[in-house]
């Protein structure tokens, strides 16, 4: 009997070593309408990479799981911290886990009833994203925020449900920390 070398993930930064790893970069220019201050967004370089996702390929059938890491750069648009687009799942009942590995930030959860919660993301933090809950990572720190994610391959992404108003809560820099502001009722 022989043994195989599985893919490796560095748990201090979330970087994978695997021959077939898939990577996707999200630029500031592709995040139109996401940040609160459109003038500040327009004044910044469109080609700037805000976050990168790396994930292992997997067959997208019922019961299977994806694993991947989101690396979110530190930065702001105006006073608002860099963040991921955020999404509900296409199959909204499908849940997900996030694990903080590097950096400091927040996981914004928007529940089915519209209520929002913020969870502190830091190395070692474990985040259960329940069914019917939109989720977004926010980098409130000065280094890259990396979080490992595990989610059902059938979950899919639904970015439309949050439009046109977006998440109810935004997080802005205040002094050396942050403040959250409700955007609408
Ligand atoms: C995590 C997972 C992915 C997601 C990615 C980026 O890695 O939740 O499914 O695509 O974050 O988030 P978004 O799709 O909101 O840009
Ligand atoms: Zn998700």
mmCIF file with all atom_site columns, C-alpha atoms and ligand atoms in Angstrom:
data_model
loop_
_atom_site.group_PDB
_atom_site.id
_atom_site.type_symbol
_atom_site.label_atom_id
_atom_site.label_alt_id
_atom_site.label_comp_id
_atom_site.label_asym_id
_atom_site.label_entity_id
_atom_site.label_seq_id
_atom_site.pdbx_PDB_ins_code
_atom_site.Cartn_x
_atom_site.Cartn_y
_atom_site.Cartn_z
_atom_site.occupancy
_atom_site.B_iso_or_equiv
_atom_site.pdbx_formal_charge
_atom_site.auth_seq_id
_atom_site.auth_comp_id
_atom_site.auth_asym_id
_atom_site.auth_atom_id
_atom_site.pdbx_PDB_model_num
ATOM   1   C  CA  . UNK A 1 1   ? 0.000   0.000  0.000   1.00 0.00 ? 1   UNK A CA  1
ATOM   2   C  CA  . UNK A 1 2   ? 1.275   3.474  -0.855  1.00 0.00 ? 2   UNK A CA  1
ATOM   3   C  CA  . UNK A 1 3   ? 0.335   6.793  0.711   1.00 0.00 ? 3   UNK A CA  1
ATOM   4   C  CA  . UNK A 1 4   ? -0.348  10.063 -1.025  1.00 0.00 ? 4   UNK A CA  1
ATOM   5   C  CA  . UNK A 1 5   ? 0.737   13.554 -0.067  1.00 0.00 ? 5   UNK A CA  1
ATOM   6   C  CA  . UNK A 1 6   ? -2.429  15.611 0.459   1.00 0.00 ? 6   UNK A CA  1
ATOM   7   C  CA  . UNK A 1 7   ? -2.679  19.326 -0.340  1.00 0.00 ? 7   UNK A CA  1
ATOM   8   C  CA  . UNK A 1 8   ? -1.117  21.506 2.351   1.00 0.00 ? 8   UNK A CA  1
ATOM   9   C  CA  . UNK A 1 9   ? -2.437  24.669 3.945   1.00 0.00 ? 9   UNK A CA  1
ATOM   10  C  CA  . UNK A 1 10  ? -0.209  26.935 6.006   1.00 0.00 ? 10  UNK A CA  1
ATOM   11  C  CA  . UNK A 1 11  ? -2.348  27.661 9.065   1.00 0.00 ? 11  UNK A CA  1
ATOM   12  C  CA  . UNK A 1 12  ? -0.474  30.879 9.861   1.00 0.00 ? 12  UNK A CA  1
ATOM   13  C  CA  . UNK A 1 13  ? -1.466  32.558 6.589   1.00 0.00 ? 13  UNK A CA  1
ATOM   14  C  CA  . UNK A 1 14  ? -3.995  30.300 4.838   1.00 0.00 ? 14  UNK A CA  1
ATOM   15  C  CA  . UNK A 1 15  ? -1.842  29.794 1.760   1.00 0.00 ? 15  UNK A CA  1
ATOM   16  C  CA  . UNK A 1 16  ? -2.356  26.468 -0.001  1.00 0.00 ? 16  UNK A CA  1
ATOM   17  C  CA  . UNK A 1 17  ? 0.238   24.312 -1.688  1.00 0.00 ? 17  UNK A CA  1
ATOM   18  C  CA  . UNK A 1 18  ? -1.499  22.138 -4.235  1.00 0.00 ? 18  UNK A CA  1
ATOM   19  C  CA  . UNK A 1 19  ? -0.867  21.746 -7.960  1.00 0.00 ? 19  UNK A CA  1
ATOM   20  C  CA  . UNK A 1 20  ? -4.492  22.406 -8.918  1.00 0.00 ? 20  UNK A CA  1
ATOM   21  C  CA  . UNK A 1 21  ? -5.299  25.309 -6.604  1.00 0.00 ? 21  UNK A CA  1
ATOM   22  C  CA  . UNK A 1 22  ? -7.699  27.884 -8.107  1.00 0.00 ? 22  UNK A CA  1
ATOM   23  C  CA  . UNK A 1 23  ? -7.181  31.595 -7.520  1.00 0.00 ? 23  UNK A CA  1
ATOM   24  C  CA  . UNK A 1 24  ? -9.441  34.581 -8.095  1.00 0.00 ? 24  UNK A CA  1
ATOM   25  C  CA  . UNK A 1 25  ? -8.604  38.209 -7.469  1.00 0.00 ? 25  UNK A CA  1
ATOM   26  C  CA  . UNK A 1 26  ? -11.247 40.887 -6.855  1.00 0.00 ? 26  UNK A CA  1
ATOM   27  C  CA  . UNK A 1 27  ? -10.231 44.408 -7.819  1.00 0.00 ? 27  UNK A CA  1
ATOM   28  C  CA  . UNK A 1 28  ? -11.508 47.677 -6.423  1.00 0.00 ? 28  UNK A CA  1
ATOM   29  C  CA  . UNK A 1 29  ? -12.872 48.524 -9.883  1.00 0.00 ? 29  UNK A CA  1
ATOM   30  C  CA  . UNK A 1 30  ? -15.143 45.467 -9.838  1.00 0.00 ? 30  UNK A CA  1
ATOM   31  C  CA  . UNK A 1 31  ? -16.654 46.529 -6.486  1.00 0.00 ? 31  UNK A CA  1
ATOM   32  C  CA  . UNK A 1 32  ? -18.834 49.332 -7.901  1.00 0.00 ? 32  UNK A CA  1
ATOM   33  C  CA  . UNK A 1 33  ? -21.637 50.320 -5.550  1.00 0.00 ? 33  UNK A CA  1
ATOM   34  C  CA  . UNK A 1 34  ? -20.191 48.391 -2.613  1.00 0.00 ? 34  UNK A CA  1
ATOM   35  C  CA  . UNK A 1 35  ? -18.590 51.234 -0.663  1.00 0.00 ? 35  UNK A CA  1
ATOM   36  C  CA  . UNK A 1 36  ? -20.479 54.124 0.909   1.00 0.00 ? 36  UNK A CA  1
ATOM   37  C  CA  . UNK A 1 37  ? -18.452 56.916 -0.700  1.00 0.00 ? 37  UNK A CA  1
ATOM   38  C  CA  . UNK A 1 38  ? -18.548 56.642 -4.538  1.00 0.00 ? 38  UNK A CA  1
ATOM   39  C  CA  . UNK A 1 39  ? -16.281 59.684 -5.032  1.00 0.00 ? 39  UNK A CA  1
ATOM   40  C  CA  . UNK A 1 40  ? -13.569 58.186 -2.809  1.00 0.00 ? 40  UNK A CA  1
ATOM   41  C  CA  . UNK A 1 41  ? -13.977 54.850 -4.636  1.00 0.00 ? 41  UNK A CA  1
ATOM   42  C  CA  . UNK A 1 42  ? -13.606 56.503 -8.071  1.00 0.00 ? 42  UNK A CA  1
ATOM   43  C  CA  . UNK A 1 43  ? -10.472 58.361 -6.983  1.00 0.00 ? 43  UNK A CA  1
ATOM   44  C  CA  . UNK A 1 44  ? -8.649  55.092 -6.200  1.00 0.00 ? 44  UNK A CA  1
ATOM   45  C  CA  . UNK A 1 45  ? -6.924  52.772 -8.713  1.00 0.00 ? 45  UNK A CA  1
ATOM   46  C  CA  . UNK A 1 46  ? -9.466  50.387 -10.277 1.00 0.00 ? 46  UNK A CA  1
ATOM   47  C  CA  . UNK A 1 47  ? -6.828  47.656 -10.740 1.00 0.00 ? 47  UNK A CA  1
ATOM   48  C  CA  . UNK A 1 48  ? -6.018  47.517 -7.014  1.00 0.00 ? 48  UNK A CA  1
ATOM   49  C  CA  . UNK A 1 49  ? -6.556  43.967 -5.725  1.00 0.00 ? 49  UNK A CA  1
ATOM   50  C  CA  . UNK A 1 50  ? -8.764  44.166 -2.628  1.00 0.00 ? 50  UNK A CA  1
ATOM   51  C  CA  . UNK A 1 51  ? -8.950  40.422 -1.985  1.00 0.00 ? 51  UNK A CA  1
ATOM   52  C  CA  . UNK A 1 52  ? -7.832  37.127 -3.363  1.00 0.00 ? 52  UNK A CA  1
ATOM   53  C  CA  . UNK A 1 53  ? -9.536  33.768 -2.896  1.00 0.00 ? 53  UNK A CA  1
ATOM   54  C  CA  . UNK A 1 54  ? -7.696  30.486 -3.321  1.00 0.00 ? 54  UNK A CA  1
ATOM   55  C  CA  . UNK A 1 55  ? -9.589  27.216 -3.200  1.00 0.00 ? 55  UNK A CA  1
ATOM   56  C  CA  . UNK A 1 56  ? -9.249  23.545 -3.920  1.00 0.00 ? 56  UNK A CA  1
ATOM   57  C  CA  . UNK A 1 57  ? -11.247 22.288 -6.883  1.00 0.00 ? 57  UNK A CA  1
ATOM   58  C  CA  . UNK A 1 58  ? -14.134 19.975 -6.064  1.00 0.00 ? 58  UNK A CA  1
ATOM   59  C  CA  . UNK A 1 59  ? -16.982 18.324 -7.906  1.00 0.00 ? 59  UNK A CA  1
ATOM   60  C  CA  . UNK A 1 60  ? -20.132 20.358 -7.407  1.00 0.00 ? 60  UNK A CA  1
ATOM   61  C  CA  . UNK A 1 61  ? -22.536 17.662 -6.347  1.00 0.00 ? 61  UNK A CA  1
ATOM   62  C  CA  . UNK A 1 62  ? -24.838 17.343 -3.347  1.00 0.00 ? 62  UNK A CA  1
ATOM   63  C  CA  . UNK A 1 63  ? -22.885 16.537 -0.176  1.00 0.00 ? 63  UNK A CA  1
ATOM   64  C  CA  . UNK A 1 64  ? -19.478 17.801 -1.333  1.00 0.00 ? 64  UNK A CA  1
ATOM   65  C  CA  . UNK A 1 65  ? -17.529 20.642 0.308   1.00 0.00 ? 65  UNK A CA  1
ATOM   66  C  CA  . UNK A 1 66  ? -15.233 23.425 -0.884  1.00 0.00 ? 66  UNK A CA  1
ATOM   67  C  CA  . UNK A 1 67  ? -12.325 24.663 1.186   1.00 0.00 ? 67  UNK A CA  1
ATOM   68  C  CA  . UNK A 1 68  ? -10.553 27.932 0.464   1.00 0.00 ? 68  UNK A CA  1
ATOM   69  C  CA  . UNK A 1 69  ? -8.935  31.022 1.915   1.00 0.00 ? 69  UNK A CA  1
ATOM   70  C  CA  . UNK A 1 70  ? -9.874  34.666 1.466   1.00 0.00 ? 70  UNK A CA  1
ATOM   71  C  CA  . UNK A 1 71  ? -6.941  37.078 1.776   1.00 0.00 ? 71  UNK A CA  1
ATOM   72  C  CA  . UNK A 1 72  ? -8.341  40.571 2.327   1.00 0.00 ? 72  UNK A CA  1
ATOM   73  C  CA  . UNK A 1 73  ? -5.920  43.503 2.051   1.00 0.00 ? 73  UNK A CA  1
ATOM   74  C  CA  . UNK A 1 74  ? -5.842  46.276 4.642   1.00 0.00 ? 74  UNK A CA  1
ATOM   75  C  CA  . UNK A 1 75  ? -7.092  49.607 3.364   1.00 0.00 ? 75  UNK A CA  1
ATOM   76  C  CA  . UNK A 1 76  ? -10.037 51.948 3.188   1.00 0.00 ? 76  UNK A CA  1
ATOM   77  C  CA  . UNK A 1 77  ? -12.275 53.680 0.729   1.00 0.00 ? 77  UNK A CA  1
ATOM   78  C  CA  . UNK A 1 78  ? -12.698 57.034 2.424   1.00 0.00 ? 78  UNK A CA  1
ATOM   79  C  CA  . UNK A 1 79  ? -13.226 56.015 6.035   1.00 0.00 ? 79  UNK A CA  1
ATOM   80  C  CA  . UNK A 1 80  ? -14.700 52.623 5.238   1.00 0.00 ? 80  UNK A CA  1
ATOM   81  C  CA  . UNK A 1 81  ? -12.523 49.538 5.619   1.00 0.00 ? 81  UNK A CA  1
ATOM   82  C  CA  . UNK A 1 82  ? -11.801 47.177 2.735   1.00 0.00 ? 82  UNK A CA  1
ATOM   83  C  CA  . UNK A 1 83  ? -14.302 44.311 2.699   1.00 0.00 ? 83  UNK A CA  1
ATOM   84  C  CA  . UNK A 1 84  ? -15.534 41.473 0.546   1.00 0.00 ? 84  UNK A CA  1
ATOM   85  C  CA  . UNK A 1 85  ? -18.616 41.858 -1.651  1.00 0.00 ? 85  UNK A CA  1
ATOM   86  C  CA  . UNK A 1 86  ? -20.568 39.570 0.672   1.00 0.00 ? 86  UNK A CA  1
ATOM   87  C  CA  . UNK A 1 87  ? -23.390 37.227 -0.228  1.00 0.00 ? 87  UNK A CA  1
ATOM   88  C  CA  . UNK A 1 88  ? -26.301 35.026 0.655   1.00 0.00 ? 88  UNK A CA  1
ATOM   89  C  CA  . UNK A 1 89  ? -26.066 31.536 -0.733  1.00 0.00 ? 89  UNK A CA  1
ATOM   90  C  CA  . UNK A 1 90  ? -27.965 30.679 -3.890  1.00 0.00 ? 90  UNK A CA  1
ATOM   91  C  CA  . UNK A 1 91  ? -29.289 27.831 -1.810  1.00 0.00 ? 91  UNK A CA  1
ATOM   92  C  CA  . UNK A 1 92  ? -29.864 30.027 1.239   1.00 0.00 ? 92  UNK A CA  1
ATOM   93  C  CA  . UNK A 1 93  ? -30.329 27.139 3.669   1.00 0.00 ? 93  UNK A CA  1
ATOM   94  C  CA  . UNK A 1 94  ? -26.700 26.078 3.163   1.00 0.00 ? 94  UNK A CA  1
ATOM   95  C  CA  . UNK A 1 95  ? -24.379 27.055 6.047   1.00 0.00 ? 95  UNK A CA  1
ATOM   96  C  CA  . UNK A 1 96  ? -20.634 27.745 6.116   1.00 0.00 ? 96  UNK A CA  1
ATOM   97  C  CA  . UNK A 1 97  ? -17.672 27.919 8.517   1.00 0.00 ? 97  UNK A CA  1
ATOM   98  C  CA  . UNK A 1 98  ? -14.979 30.610 8.566   1.00 0.00 ? 98  UNK A CA  1
ATOM   99  C  CA  . UNK A 1 99  ? -11.739 30.310 10.570  1.00 0.00 ? 99  UNK A CA  1
ATOM   100 C  CA  . UNK A 1 100 ? -9.591  33.365 11.300  1.00 0.00 ? 100 UNK A CA  1
ATOM   101 C  CA  . UNK A 1 101 ? -5.914  32.687 10.551  1.00 0.00 ? 101 UNK A CA  1
ATOM   102 C  CA  . UNK A 1 102 ? -4.091  36.005 10.173  1.00 0.00 ? 102 UNK A CA  1
ATOM   103 C  CA  . UNK A 1 103 ? -4.829  39.657 10.811  1.00 0.00 ? 103 UNK A CA  1
ATOM   104 C  CA  . UNK A 1 104 ? -7.714  41.367 12.547  1.00 0.00 ? 104 UNK A CA  1
ATOM   105 C  CA  . UNK A 1 105 ? -11.178 42.057 11.310  1.00 0.00 ? 105 UNK A CA  1
ATOM   106 C  CA  . UNK A 1 106 ? -14.891 41.498 11.524  1.00 0.00 ? 106 UNK A CA  1
ATOM   107 C  CA  . UNK A 1 107 ? -17.366 39.066 10.067  1.00 0.00 ? 107 UNK A CA  1
ATOM   108 C  CA  . UNK A 1 108 ? -20.621 40.862 9.336   1.00 0.00 ? 108 UNK A CA  1
ATOM   109 C  CA  . UNK A 1 109 ? -23.649 38.589 9.445   1.00 0.00 ? 109 UNK A CA  1
ATOM   110 C  CA  . UNK A 1 110 ? -27.057 39.709 8.256   1.00 0.00 ? 110 UNK A CA  1
ATOM   111 C  CA  . UNK A 1 111 ? -29.735 37.298 9.383   1.00 0.00 ? 111 UNK A CA  1
ATOM   112 C  CA  . UNK A 1 112 ? -33.011 36.378 7.742   1.00 0.00 ? 112 UNK A CA  1
ATOM   113 C  CA  . UNK A 1 113 ? -34.967 38.911 9.861   1.00 0.00 ? 113 UNK A CA  1
ATOM   114 C  CA  . UNK A 1 114 ? -32.537 41.676 8.822   1.00 0.00 ? 114 UNK A CA  1
ATOM   115 C  CA  . UNK A 1 115 ? -30.732 41.826 12.171  1.00 0.00 ? 115 UNK A CA  1
ATOM   116 C  CA  . UNK A 1 116 ? -26.955 42.214 11.868  1.00 0.00 ? 116 UNK A CA  1
ATOM   117 C  CA  . UNK A 1 117 ? -24.202 40.876 14.087  1.00 0.00 ? 117 UNK A CA  1
ATOM   118 C  CA  . UNK A 1 118 ? -20.432 41.433 14.036  1.00 0.00 ? 118 UNK A CA  1
ATOM   119 C  CA  . UNK A 1 119 ? -17.976 38.728 15.081  1.00 0.00 ? 119 UNK A CA  1
ATOM   120 C  CA  . UNK A 1 120 ? -14.314 39.473 15.799  1.00 0.00 ? 120 UNK A CA  1
ATOM   121 C  CA  . UNK A 1 121 ? -12.044 37.657 13.368  1.00 0.00 ? 121 UNK A CA  1
ATOM   122 C  CA  . UNK A 1 122 ? -8.533  36.909 14.656  1.00 0.00 ? 122 UNK A CA  1
ATOM   123 C  CA  . UNK A 1 123 ? -6.117  33.971 14.477  1.00 0.00 ? 123 UNK A CA  1
ATOM   124 C  CA  . UNK A 1 124 ? -7.984  30.963 15.894  1.00 0.00 ? 124 UNK A CA  1
ATOM   125 C  CA  . UNK A 1 125 ? -11.498 32.394 15.736  1.00 0.00 ? 125 UNK A CA  1
ATOM   126 C  CA  . UNK A 1 126 ? -14.221 29.997 14.560  1.00 0.00 ? 126 UNK A CA  1
ATOM   127 C  CA  . UNK A 1 127 ? -17.349 31.375 12.861  1.00 0.00 ? 127 UNK A CA  1
ATOM   128 C  CA  . UNK A 1 128 ? -20.500 29.456 12.140  1.00 0.00 ? 128 UNK A CA  1
ATOM   129 C  CA  . UNK A 1 129 ? -22.470 31.157 9.384   1.00 0.00 ? 129 UNK A CA  1
ATOM   130 C  CA  . UNK A 1 130 ? -25.979 29.743 9.818   1.00 0.00 ? 130 UNK A CA  1
ATOM   131 C  CA  . UNK A 1 131 ? -28.547 29.027 7.125   1.00 0.00 ? 131 UNK A CA  1
ATOM   132 C  CA  . UNK A 1 132 ? -30.232 32.080 5.542   1.00 0.00 ? 132 UNK A CA  1
ATOM   133 C  CA  . UNK A 1 133 ? -27.455 34.457 6.653   1.00 0.00 ? 133 UNK A CA  1
ATOM   134 C  CA  . UNK A 1 134 ? -25.516 36.873 4.437   1.00 0.00 ? 134 UNK A CA  1
ATOM   135 C  CA  . UNK A 1 135 ? -21.819 37.221 5.251   1.00 0.00 ? 135 UNK A CA  1
ATOM   136 C  CA  . UNK A 1 136 ? -19.010 39.666 4.558   1.00 0.00 ? 136 UNK A CA  1
ATOM   137 C  CA  . UNK A 1 137 ? -15.411 39.966 5.834   1.00 0.00 ? 137 UNK A CA  1
ATOM   138 C  CA  . UNK A 1 138 ? -14.101 43.398 6.861   1.00 0.00 ? 138 UNK A CA  1
ATOM   139 C  CA  . UNK A 1 139 ? -10.405 44.109 7.454   1.00 0.00 ? 139 UNK A CA  1
ATOM   140 C  CA  . UNK A 1 140 ? -10.161 46.550 10.382  1.00 0.00 ? 140 UNK A CA  1
ATOM   141 C  CA  . UNK A 1 141 ? -6.421  45.958 10.872  1.00 0.00 ? 141 UNK A CA  1
ATOM   142 C  CA  . UNK A 1 142 ? -3.156  47.006 9.278   1.00 0.00 ? 142 UNK A CA  1
ATOM   143 C  CA  . UNK A 1 143 ? -2.092  43.627 7.857   1.00 0.00 ? 143 UNK A CA  1
ATOM   144 C  CA  . UNK A 1 144 ? -3.697  41.131 5.485   1.00 0.00 ? 144 UNK A CA  1
ATOM   145 C  CA  . UNK A 1 145 ? -6.764  39.412 6.961   1.00 0.00 ? 145 UNK A CA  1
ATOM   146 C  CA  . UNK A 1 146 ? -6.827  35.729 5.993   1.00 0.00 ? 146 UNK A CA  1
ATOM   147 C  CA  . UNK A 1 147 ? -9.735  33.445 6.795   1.00 0.00 ? 147 UNK A CA  1
ATOM   148 C  CA  . UNK A 1 148 ? -10.225 29.824 5.841   1.00 0.00 ? 148 UNK A CA  1
ATOM   149 C  CA  . UNK A 1 149 ? -13.725 28.863 4.685   1.00 0.00 ? 149 UNK A CA  1
ATOM   150 C  CA  . UNK A 1 150 ? -15.521 25.534 4.297   1.00 0.00 ? 150 UNK A CA  1
ATOM   151 C  CA  . UNK A 1 151 ? -18.850 25.496 2.444   1.00 0.00 ? 151 UNK A CA  1
ATOM   152 C  CA  . UNK A 1 152 ? -21.076 23.107 0.498   1.00 0.00 ? 152 UNK A CA  1
ATOM   153 C  CA  . UNK A 1 153 ? -20.291 23.006 -3.204  1.00 0.00 ? 153 UNK A CA  1
ATOM   154 C  CA  . UNK A 1 154 ? -24.018 23.306 -3.938  1.00 0.00 ? 154 UNK A CA  1
ATOM   155 C  CA  . UNK A 1 155 ? -24.373 26.509 -1.861  1.00 0.00 ? 155 UNK A CA  1
ATOM   156 C  CA  . UNK A 1 156 ? -23.596 28.923 -4.693  1.00 0.00 ? 156 UNK A CA  1
ATOM   157 C  CA  . UNK A 1 157 ? -23.558 32.710 -4.382  1.00 0.00 ? 157 UNK A CA  1
ATOM   158 C  CA  . UNK A 1 158 ? -26.479 35.109 -4.449  1.00 0.00 ? 158 UNK A CA  1
ATOM   159 C  CA  . UNK A 1 159 ? -25.282 38.706 -4.669  1.00 0.00 ? 159 UNK A CA  1
ATOM   160 C  CA  . UNK A 1 160 ? -28.615 40.114 -5.884  1.00 0.00 ? 160 UNK A CA  1
ATOM   161 C  CA  . UNK A 1 161 ? -30.741 39.763 -2.741  1.00 0.00 ? 161 UNK A CA  1
ATOM   162 C  CA  . UNK A 1 162 ? -28.586 42.391 -1.011  1.00 0.00 ? 162 UNK A CA  1
ATOM   163 C  CA  . UNK A 1 163 ? -29.143 44.887 -3.828  1.00 0.00 ? 163 UNK A CA  1
ATOM   164 C  CA  . UNK A 1 164 ? -29.855 47.726 -4.169  1.00 0.00 ? 164 UNK A CA  1
ATOM   165 C  CA  . UNK A 1 165 ? -29.422 48.761 -0.527  1.00 0.00 ? 165 UNK A CA  1
ATOM   166 C  CA  . UNK A 1 166 ? -26.555 46.484 0.478   1.00 0.00 ? 166 UNK A CA  1
ATOM   167 C  CA  . UNK A 1 167 ? -25.899 45.289 4.017   1.00 0.00 ? 167 UNK A CA  1
ATOM   168 C  CA  . UNK A 1 168 ? -27.712 47.210 6.746   1.00 0.00 ? 168 UNK A CA  1
ATOM   169 C  CA  . UNK A 1 169 ? -24.497 47.846 8.646   1.00 0.00 ? 169 UNK A CA  1
ATOM   170 C  CA  . UNK A 1 170 ? -21.265 49.553 7.557   1.00 0.00 ? 170 UNK A CA  1
ATOM   171 C  CA  . UNK A 1 171 ? -17.996 49.665 9.468   1.00 0.00 ? 171 UNK A CA  1
ATOM   172 C  CA  . UNK A 1 172 ? -15.826 52.797 9.426   1.00 0.00 ? 172 UNK A CA  1
ATOM   173 C  CA  . UNK A 1 173 ? -12.498 53.720 10.936  1.00 0.00 ? 173 UNK A CA  1
ATOM   174 C  CA  . UNK A 1 174 ? -12.678 55.802 14.090  1.00 0.00 ? 174 UNK A CA  1
ATOM   175 C  CA  . UNK A 1 175 ? -9.436  56.773 15.795  1.00 0.00 ? 175 UNK A CA  1
ATOM   176 C  CA  . UNK A 1 176 ? -7.409  53.567 16.068  1.00 0.00 ? 176 UNK A CA  1
ATOM   177 C  CA  . UNK A 1 177 ? -10.559 51.452 16.081  1.00 0.00 ? 177 UNK A CA  1
ATOM   178 C  CA  . UNK A 1 178 ? -13.848 51.152 14.272  1.00 0.00 ? 178 UNK A CA  1
ATOM   179 C  CA  . UNK A 1 179 ? -17.470 52.136 14.546  1.00 0.00 ? 179 UNK A CA  1
ATOM   180 C  CA  . UNK A 1 180 ? -20.503 50.473 12.991  1.00 0.00 ? 180 UNK A CA  1
ATOM   181 C  CA  . UNK A 1 181 ? -23.301 52.542 11.492  1.00 0.00 ? 181 UNK A CA  1
ATOM   182 C  CA  . UNK A 1 182 ? -26.786 51.376 10.558  1.00 0.00 ? 182 UNK A CA  1
ATOM   183 C  CA  . UNK A 1 183 ? -27.586 52.396 6.960   1.00 0.00 ? 183 UNK A CA  1
ATOM   184 C  CA  . UNK A 1 184 ? -31.357 51.961 6.848   1.00 0.00 ? 184 UNK A CA  1
ATOM   185 C  CA  . UNK A 1 185 ? -34.253 50.434 8.764   1.00 0.00 ? 185 UNK A CA  1
HETATM 186 C  C1  . LIG B 2 .   ? -14.999 32.808 1.000   1.00 0.00 ? 1   LIG B C1  1
HETATM 187 C  C2  . LIG B 2 .   ? -16.150 31.930 0.578   1.00 0.00 ? 1   LIG B C2  1
HETATM 188 C  C3  . LIG B 2 .   ? -16.332 32.003 -0.927  1.00 0.00 ? 1   LIG B C3  1
HETATM 189 C  C4  . LIG B 2 .   ? -16.468 33.458 -1.353  1.00 0.00 ? 1   LIG B C4  1
HETATM 190 C  C5  . LIG B 2 .   ? -15.259 34.264 -0.902  1.00 0.00 ? 1   LIG B C5  1
HETATM 191 C  C6  . LIG B 2 .   ? -15.318 35.743 -1.283  1.00 0.00 ? 1   LIG B C6  1
HETATM 192 O  O1  . LIG B 2 .   ? -13.808 32.252 0.529   1.00 0.00 ? 1   LIG B O1  1
HETATM 193 O  O2  . LIG B 2 .   ? -17.319 32.352 1.238   1.00 0.00 ? 1   LIG B O2  1
HETATM 194 O  O3  . LIG B 2 .   ? -17.482 31.278 -1.277  1.00 0.00 ? 1   LIG B O3  1
HETATM 195 O  O4  . LIG B 2 .   ? -16.619 33.548 -2.763  1.00 0.00 ? 1   LIG B O4  1
HETATM 196 O  O5  . LIG B 2 .   ? -15.159 34.146 0.513   1.00 0.00 ? 1   LIG B O5  1
HETATM 197 O  O6  . LIG B 2 .   ? -16.515 36.367 -0.890  1.00 0.00 ? 1   LIG B O6  1
HETATM 198 P  P1  . LIG B 2 .   ? -17.506 37.037 -1.948  1.00 0.00 ? 1   LIG B P1  1
HETATM 199 O  O7  . LIG B 2 .   ? -18.020 35.912 -2.822  1.00 0.00 ? 1   LIG B O7  1
HETATM 200 O  O8  . LIG B 2 .   ? -18.568 37.679 -1.117  1.00 0.00 ? 1   LIG B O8  1
HETATM 201 O  O9  . LIG B 2 .   ? -16.718 37.995 -2.768  1.00 0.00 ? 1   LIG B O9  1
HETATM 202 ZN ZN1 . LIG B 2 .   ? -20.653 31.894 1.606   1.00 0.00 ? 2   LIG B ZN1 1
#
